[in-house]
C-alpha positions as YAML, in Angstrom:
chain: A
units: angstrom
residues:
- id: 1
  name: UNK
  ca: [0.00, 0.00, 0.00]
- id: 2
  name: UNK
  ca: [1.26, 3.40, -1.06]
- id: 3
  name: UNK
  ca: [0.19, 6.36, 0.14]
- id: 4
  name: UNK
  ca: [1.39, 9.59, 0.02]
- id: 5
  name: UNK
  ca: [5.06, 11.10, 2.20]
- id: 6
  name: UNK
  ca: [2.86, 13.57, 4.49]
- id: 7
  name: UNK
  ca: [0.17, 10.67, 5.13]
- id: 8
  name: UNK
  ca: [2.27, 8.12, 6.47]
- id: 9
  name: UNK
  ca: [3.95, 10.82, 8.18]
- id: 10
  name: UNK
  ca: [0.48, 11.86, 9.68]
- id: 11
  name: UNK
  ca: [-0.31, 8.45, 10.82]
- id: 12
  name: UNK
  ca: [2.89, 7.69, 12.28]
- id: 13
  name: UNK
  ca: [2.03, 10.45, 14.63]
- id: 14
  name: UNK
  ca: [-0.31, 8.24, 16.47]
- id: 15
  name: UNK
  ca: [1.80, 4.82, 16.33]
- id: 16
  name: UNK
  ca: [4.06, 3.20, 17.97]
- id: 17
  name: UNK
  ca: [6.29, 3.24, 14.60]
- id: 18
  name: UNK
  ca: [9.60, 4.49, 13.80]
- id: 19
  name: UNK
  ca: [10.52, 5.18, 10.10]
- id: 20
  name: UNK
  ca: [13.82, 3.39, 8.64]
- id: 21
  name: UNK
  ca: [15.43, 4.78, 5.66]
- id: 22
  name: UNK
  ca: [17.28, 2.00, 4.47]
- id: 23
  name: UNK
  ca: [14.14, -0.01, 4.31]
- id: 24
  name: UNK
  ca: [12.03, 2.81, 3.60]
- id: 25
  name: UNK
  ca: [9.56, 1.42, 5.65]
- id: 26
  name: UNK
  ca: [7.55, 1.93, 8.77]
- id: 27
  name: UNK
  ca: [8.84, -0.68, 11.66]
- id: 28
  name: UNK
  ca: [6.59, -1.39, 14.26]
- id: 29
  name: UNK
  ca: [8.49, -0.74, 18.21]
- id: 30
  name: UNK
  ca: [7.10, -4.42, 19.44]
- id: 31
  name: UNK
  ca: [8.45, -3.81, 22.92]
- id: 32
  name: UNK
  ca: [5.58, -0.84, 23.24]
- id: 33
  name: UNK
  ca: [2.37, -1.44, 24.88]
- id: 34
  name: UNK
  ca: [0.28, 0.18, 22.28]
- id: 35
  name: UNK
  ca: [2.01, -2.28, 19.88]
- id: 36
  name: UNK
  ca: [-0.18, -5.56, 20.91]
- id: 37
  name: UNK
  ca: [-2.89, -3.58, 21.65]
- id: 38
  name: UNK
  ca: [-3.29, -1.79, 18.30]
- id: 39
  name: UNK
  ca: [-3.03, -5.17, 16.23]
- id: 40
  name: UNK
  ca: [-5.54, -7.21, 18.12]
- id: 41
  name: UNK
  ca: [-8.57, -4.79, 18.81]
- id: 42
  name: UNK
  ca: [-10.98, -3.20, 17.10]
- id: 43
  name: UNK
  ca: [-8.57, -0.55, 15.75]
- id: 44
  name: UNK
  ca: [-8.93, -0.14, 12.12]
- id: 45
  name: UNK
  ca: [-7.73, 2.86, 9.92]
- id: 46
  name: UNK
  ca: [-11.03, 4.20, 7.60]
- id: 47
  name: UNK
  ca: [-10.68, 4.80, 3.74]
- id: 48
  name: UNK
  ca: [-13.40, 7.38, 2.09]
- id: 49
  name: UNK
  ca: [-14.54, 7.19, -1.06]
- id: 50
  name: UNK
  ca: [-16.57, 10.15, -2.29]
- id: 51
  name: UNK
  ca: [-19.38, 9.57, -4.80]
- id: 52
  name: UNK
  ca: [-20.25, 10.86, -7.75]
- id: 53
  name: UNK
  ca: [-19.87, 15.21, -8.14]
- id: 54
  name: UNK
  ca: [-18.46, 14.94, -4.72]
- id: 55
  name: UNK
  ca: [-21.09, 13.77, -2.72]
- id: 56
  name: UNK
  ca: [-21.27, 11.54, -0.27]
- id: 57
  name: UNK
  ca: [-19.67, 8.32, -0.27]
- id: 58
  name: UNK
  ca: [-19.04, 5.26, 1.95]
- id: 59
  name: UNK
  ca: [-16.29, 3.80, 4.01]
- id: 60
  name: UNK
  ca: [-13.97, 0.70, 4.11]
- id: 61
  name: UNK
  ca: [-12.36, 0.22, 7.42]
- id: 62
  name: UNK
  ca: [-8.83, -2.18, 7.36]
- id: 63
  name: UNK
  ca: [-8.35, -3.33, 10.71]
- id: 64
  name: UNK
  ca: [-4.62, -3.06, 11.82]
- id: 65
  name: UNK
  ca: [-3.54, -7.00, 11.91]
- id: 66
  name: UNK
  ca: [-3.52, -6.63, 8.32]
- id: 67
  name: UNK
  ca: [-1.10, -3.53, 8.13]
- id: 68
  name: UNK
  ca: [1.63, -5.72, 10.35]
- id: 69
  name: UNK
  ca: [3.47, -7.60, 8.25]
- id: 70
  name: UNK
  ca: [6.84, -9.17, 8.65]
- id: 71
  name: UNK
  ca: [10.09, -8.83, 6.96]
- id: 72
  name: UNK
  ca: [12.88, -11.78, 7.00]
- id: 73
  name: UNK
  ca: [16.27, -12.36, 5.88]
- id: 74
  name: UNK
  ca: [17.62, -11.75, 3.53]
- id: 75
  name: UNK
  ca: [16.28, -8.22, 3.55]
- id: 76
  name: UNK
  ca: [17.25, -8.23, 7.66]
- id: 77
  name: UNK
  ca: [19.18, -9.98, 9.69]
- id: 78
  name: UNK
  ca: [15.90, -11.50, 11.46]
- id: 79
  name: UNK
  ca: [12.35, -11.04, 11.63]
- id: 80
  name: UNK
  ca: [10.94, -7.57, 11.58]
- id: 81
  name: UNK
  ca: [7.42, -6.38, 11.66]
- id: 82
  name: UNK
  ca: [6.89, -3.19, 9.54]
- id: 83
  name: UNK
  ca: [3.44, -1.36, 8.97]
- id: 84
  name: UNK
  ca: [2.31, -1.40, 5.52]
- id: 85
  name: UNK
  ca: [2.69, 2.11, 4.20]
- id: 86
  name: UNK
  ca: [5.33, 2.91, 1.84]
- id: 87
  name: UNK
  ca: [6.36, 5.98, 0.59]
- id: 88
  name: UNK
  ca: [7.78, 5.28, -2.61]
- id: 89
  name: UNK
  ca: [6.73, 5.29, -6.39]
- id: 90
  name: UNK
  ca: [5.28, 7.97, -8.57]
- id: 91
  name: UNK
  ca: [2.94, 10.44, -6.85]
- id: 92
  name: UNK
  ca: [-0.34, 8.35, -6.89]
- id: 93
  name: UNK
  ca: [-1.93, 6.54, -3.77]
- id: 94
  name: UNK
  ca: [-1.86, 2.75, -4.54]
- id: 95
  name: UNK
  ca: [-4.16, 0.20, -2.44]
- id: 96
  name: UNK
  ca: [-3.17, -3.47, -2.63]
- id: 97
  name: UNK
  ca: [-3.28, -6.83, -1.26]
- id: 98
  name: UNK
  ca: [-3.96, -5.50, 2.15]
- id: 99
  name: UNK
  ca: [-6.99, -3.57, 1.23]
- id: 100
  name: UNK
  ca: [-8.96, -6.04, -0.74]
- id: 101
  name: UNK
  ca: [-8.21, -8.42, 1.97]
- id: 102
  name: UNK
  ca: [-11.05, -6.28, 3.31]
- id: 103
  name: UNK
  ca: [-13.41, -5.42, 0.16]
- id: 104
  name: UNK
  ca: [-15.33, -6.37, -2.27]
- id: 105
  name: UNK
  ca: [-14.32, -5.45, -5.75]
- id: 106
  name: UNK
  ca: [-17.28, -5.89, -8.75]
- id: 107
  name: UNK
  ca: [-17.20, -4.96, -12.06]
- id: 108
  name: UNK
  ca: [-19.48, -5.23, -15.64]
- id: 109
  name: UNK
  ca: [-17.44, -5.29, -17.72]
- id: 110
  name: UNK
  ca: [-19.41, -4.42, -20.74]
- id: 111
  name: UNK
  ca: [-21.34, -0.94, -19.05]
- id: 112
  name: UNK
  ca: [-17.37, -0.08, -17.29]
- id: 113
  name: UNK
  ca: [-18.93, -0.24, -14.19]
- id: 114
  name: UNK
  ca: [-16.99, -0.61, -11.15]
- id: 115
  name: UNK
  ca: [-18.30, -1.50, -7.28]
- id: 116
  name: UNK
  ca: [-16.50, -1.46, -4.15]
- id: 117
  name: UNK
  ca: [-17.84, -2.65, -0.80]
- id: 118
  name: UNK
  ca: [-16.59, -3.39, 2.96]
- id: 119
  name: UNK
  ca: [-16.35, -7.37, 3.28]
- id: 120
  name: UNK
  ca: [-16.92, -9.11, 5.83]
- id: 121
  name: UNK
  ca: [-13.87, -11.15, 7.89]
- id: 122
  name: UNK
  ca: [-13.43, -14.48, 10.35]
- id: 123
  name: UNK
  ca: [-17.01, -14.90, 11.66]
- id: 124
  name: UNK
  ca: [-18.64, -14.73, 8.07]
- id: 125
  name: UNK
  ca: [-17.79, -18.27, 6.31]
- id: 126
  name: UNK
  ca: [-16.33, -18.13, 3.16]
- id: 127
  name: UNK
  ca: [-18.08, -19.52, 0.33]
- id: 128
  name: UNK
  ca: [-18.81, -19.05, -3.42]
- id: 129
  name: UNK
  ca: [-22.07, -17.08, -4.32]
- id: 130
  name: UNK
  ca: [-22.23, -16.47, -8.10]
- id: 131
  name: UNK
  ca: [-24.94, -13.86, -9.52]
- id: 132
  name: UNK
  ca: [-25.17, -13.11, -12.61]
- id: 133
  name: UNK
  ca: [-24.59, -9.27, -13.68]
- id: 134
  name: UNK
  ca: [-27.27, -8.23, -16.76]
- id: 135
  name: UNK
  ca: [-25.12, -6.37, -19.48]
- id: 136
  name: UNK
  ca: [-26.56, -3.87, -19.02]
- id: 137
  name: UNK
  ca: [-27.01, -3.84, -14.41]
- id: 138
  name: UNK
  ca: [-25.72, -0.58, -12.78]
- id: 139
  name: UNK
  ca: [-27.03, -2.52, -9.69]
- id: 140
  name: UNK
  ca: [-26.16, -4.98, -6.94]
- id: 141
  name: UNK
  ca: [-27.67, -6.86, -4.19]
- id: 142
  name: UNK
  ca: [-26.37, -6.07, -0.46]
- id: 143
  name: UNK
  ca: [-25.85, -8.38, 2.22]
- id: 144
  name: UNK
  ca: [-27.38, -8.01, 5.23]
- id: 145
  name: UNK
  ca: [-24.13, -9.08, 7.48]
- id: 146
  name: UNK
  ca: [-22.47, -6.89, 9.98]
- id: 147
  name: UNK
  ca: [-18.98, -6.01, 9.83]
- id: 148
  name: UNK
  ca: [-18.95, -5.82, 13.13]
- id: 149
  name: UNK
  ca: [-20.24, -9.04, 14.10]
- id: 150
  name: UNK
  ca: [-17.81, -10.42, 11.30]
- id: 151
  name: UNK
  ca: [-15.15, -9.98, 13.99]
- id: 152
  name: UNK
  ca: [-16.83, -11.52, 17.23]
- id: 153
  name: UNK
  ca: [-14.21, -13.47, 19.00]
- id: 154
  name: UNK
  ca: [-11.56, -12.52, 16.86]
- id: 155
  name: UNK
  ca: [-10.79, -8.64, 18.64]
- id: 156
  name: UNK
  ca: [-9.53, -8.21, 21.94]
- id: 157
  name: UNK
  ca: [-11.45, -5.50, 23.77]
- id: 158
  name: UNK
  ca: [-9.17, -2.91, 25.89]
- id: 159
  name: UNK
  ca: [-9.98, -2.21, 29.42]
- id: 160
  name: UNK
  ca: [-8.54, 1.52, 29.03]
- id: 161
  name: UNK
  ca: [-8.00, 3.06, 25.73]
- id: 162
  name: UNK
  ca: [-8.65, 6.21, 24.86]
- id: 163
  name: UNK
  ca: [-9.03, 7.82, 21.34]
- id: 164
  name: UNK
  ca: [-6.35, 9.51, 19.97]
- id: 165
  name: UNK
  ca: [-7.39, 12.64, 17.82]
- id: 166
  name: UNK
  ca: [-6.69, 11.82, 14.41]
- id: 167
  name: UNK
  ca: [-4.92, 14.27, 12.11]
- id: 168
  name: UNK
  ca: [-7.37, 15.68, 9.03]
- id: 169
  name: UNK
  ca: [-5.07, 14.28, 6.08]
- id: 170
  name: UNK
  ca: [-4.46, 10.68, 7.25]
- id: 171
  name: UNK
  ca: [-7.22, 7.71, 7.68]
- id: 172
  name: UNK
  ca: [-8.33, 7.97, 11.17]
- id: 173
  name: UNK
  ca: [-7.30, 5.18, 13.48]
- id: 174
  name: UNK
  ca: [-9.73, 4.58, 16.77]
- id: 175
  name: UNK
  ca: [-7.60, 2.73, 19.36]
- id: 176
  name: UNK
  ca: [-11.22, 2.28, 21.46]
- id: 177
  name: UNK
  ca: [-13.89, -0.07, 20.43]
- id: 178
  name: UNK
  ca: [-14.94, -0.11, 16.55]
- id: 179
  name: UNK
  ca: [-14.65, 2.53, 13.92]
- id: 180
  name: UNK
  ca: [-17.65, 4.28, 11.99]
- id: 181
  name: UNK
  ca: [-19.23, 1.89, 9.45]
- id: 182
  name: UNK
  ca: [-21.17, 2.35, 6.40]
- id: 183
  name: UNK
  ca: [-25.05, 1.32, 6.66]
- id: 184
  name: UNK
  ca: [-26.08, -2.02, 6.03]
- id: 185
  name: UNK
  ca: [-28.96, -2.18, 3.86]
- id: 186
  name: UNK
  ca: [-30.89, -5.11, 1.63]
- id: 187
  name: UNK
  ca: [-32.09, -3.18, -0.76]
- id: 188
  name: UNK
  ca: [-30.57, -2.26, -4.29]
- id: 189
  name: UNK
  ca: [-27.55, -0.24, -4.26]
- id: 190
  name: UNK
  ca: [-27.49, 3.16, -6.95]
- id: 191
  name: UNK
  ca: [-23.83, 2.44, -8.35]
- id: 192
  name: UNK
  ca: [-23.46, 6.71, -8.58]
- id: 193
  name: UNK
  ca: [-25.39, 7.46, -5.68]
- id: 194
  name: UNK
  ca: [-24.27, 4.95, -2.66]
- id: 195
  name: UNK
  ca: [-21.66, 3.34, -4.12]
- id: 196
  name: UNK
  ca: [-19.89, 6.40, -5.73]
- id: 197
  name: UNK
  ca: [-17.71, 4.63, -7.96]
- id: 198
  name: UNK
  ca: [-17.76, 5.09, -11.09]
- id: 199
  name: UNK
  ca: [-15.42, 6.37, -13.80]
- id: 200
  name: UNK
  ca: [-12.97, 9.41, -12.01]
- id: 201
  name: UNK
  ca: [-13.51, 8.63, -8.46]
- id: 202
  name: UNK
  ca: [-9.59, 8.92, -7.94]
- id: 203
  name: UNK
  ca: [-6.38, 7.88, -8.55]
- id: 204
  name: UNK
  ca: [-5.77, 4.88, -6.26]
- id: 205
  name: UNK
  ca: [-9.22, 3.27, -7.42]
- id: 206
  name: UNK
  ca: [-8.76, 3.82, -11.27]
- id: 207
  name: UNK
  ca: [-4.86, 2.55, -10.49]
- id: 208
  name: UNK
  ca: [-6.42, -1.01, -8.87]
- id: 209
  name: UNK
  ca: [-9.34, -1.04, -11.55]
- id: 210
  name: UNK
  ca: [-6.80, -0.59, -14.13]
- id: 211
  name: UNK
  ca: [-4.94, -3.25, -12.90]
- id: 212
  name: UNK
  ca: [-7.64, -5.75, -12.70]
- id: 213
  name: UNK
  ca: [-8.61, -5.25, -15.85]
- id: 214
  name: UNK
  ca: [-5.07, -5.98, -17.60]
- id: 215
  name: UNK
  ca: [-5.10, -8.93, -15.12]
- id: 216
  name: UNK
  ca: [-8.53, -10.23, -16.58]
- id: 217
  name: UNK
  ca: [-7.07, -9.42, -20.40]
- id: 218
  name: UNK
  ca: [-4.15, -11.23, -19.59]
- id: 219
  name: UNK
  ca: [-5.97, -14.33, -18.26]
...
């Protein structure tokens, strides 16, 4: 995951993270408190999307176990965790692996519309629904699981932990019980007006859509 100098910067504010130049990465202090804490609660950093003409858009929250990865030899001497937020590259955000380990990414092909939605994690089993898209649908179905409740049993709750103020120009990151979550609903989802994405939304999405898309050429 890429994101721009001044964001990780931002975020690194409020973590227990120390910036190493020769890696040009973010390495996590492990002998800090906060460390354990962060990774195994409800702490998740929040990514807005706006819709359509600006307006409103919706949220996809990746909790922190999935920004703590680990880096082994030969790269260093012995295992390292590092928090997934590089710096480098061209100026445009990129959102990989570690995001879409936490949404759903939907596309028709045929109309070049796009969807993006907050899937759900441990609690919600895994399994293979296939619905088929009209060639002409601007539309999907919702589920009606929680995100929340996707995590029951899986998130350590912390007996004292209180918020840290995030800064404006970096995804906030709650260290208290669960962050903000877009609405669950069962009915039909506008792809302009609730999903707001769509052709322009920005340069991280239209950098993974464009991806996908040579992927699915390729295959």
């Amino acid at each position: 995951m890429t994101l721009p100098k001044s964001t990780c910067e931002n975020i690194a504010k409020h973590l227990p993270i120390s910036y190493r130049e020769d890696l040009g990465l973010y390495i996590w202090n492990i002998d800090e408190g906060r460390y354990r804490n962060i990774v195994r609660s409800a702490s998740a950093p929040s990514f807005a999307f706006m819709g359509e003409d600006n307006t409103a858009g919706f949220t996809i929250n990746v909790p922190f176990r999935y920004l703590n990865l680990t880096l082994e030899p030969p790269l260093t001497n012995g295992a390292v965790q590092y928090f997934l937020c590089s710096t480098g590259g061209d100026k445009n955000a990129v959102l990989g692996r570690a995001f879409l380990q936490d949404a759903f990414l939907g596309a028709n092909r045929e109309r070049g519309a796009f969807w993006l939605g907050q899937a759900p994690r441990p609690n919600i089993q895994s399994r293979s629904d296939h619905f088929t898209i009209d060639s002409d649908g601007t539309t999907i179905e919702t589920s009606s699981n929680d995100w929340e409740t996707s995590w029951d049993g899986f998130w350590e709750v912390l007996e004292s932990a209180e918020p840290s103020p995030a800064p404006s120009s970096a995804p906030s990151a709650s260290a208290s019980a669960s962050p903000s979550l877009p609405p669950s609903t069962d009915e039909s989802m506008s792809m302009g007006t609730n999903i707001g994405i769509g052709v322009g939304t920005g340069a991280a999405v239209l950098l993974l859509f464009a991806g996908l898309l040579l992927w699915m050429r390729k295959r």
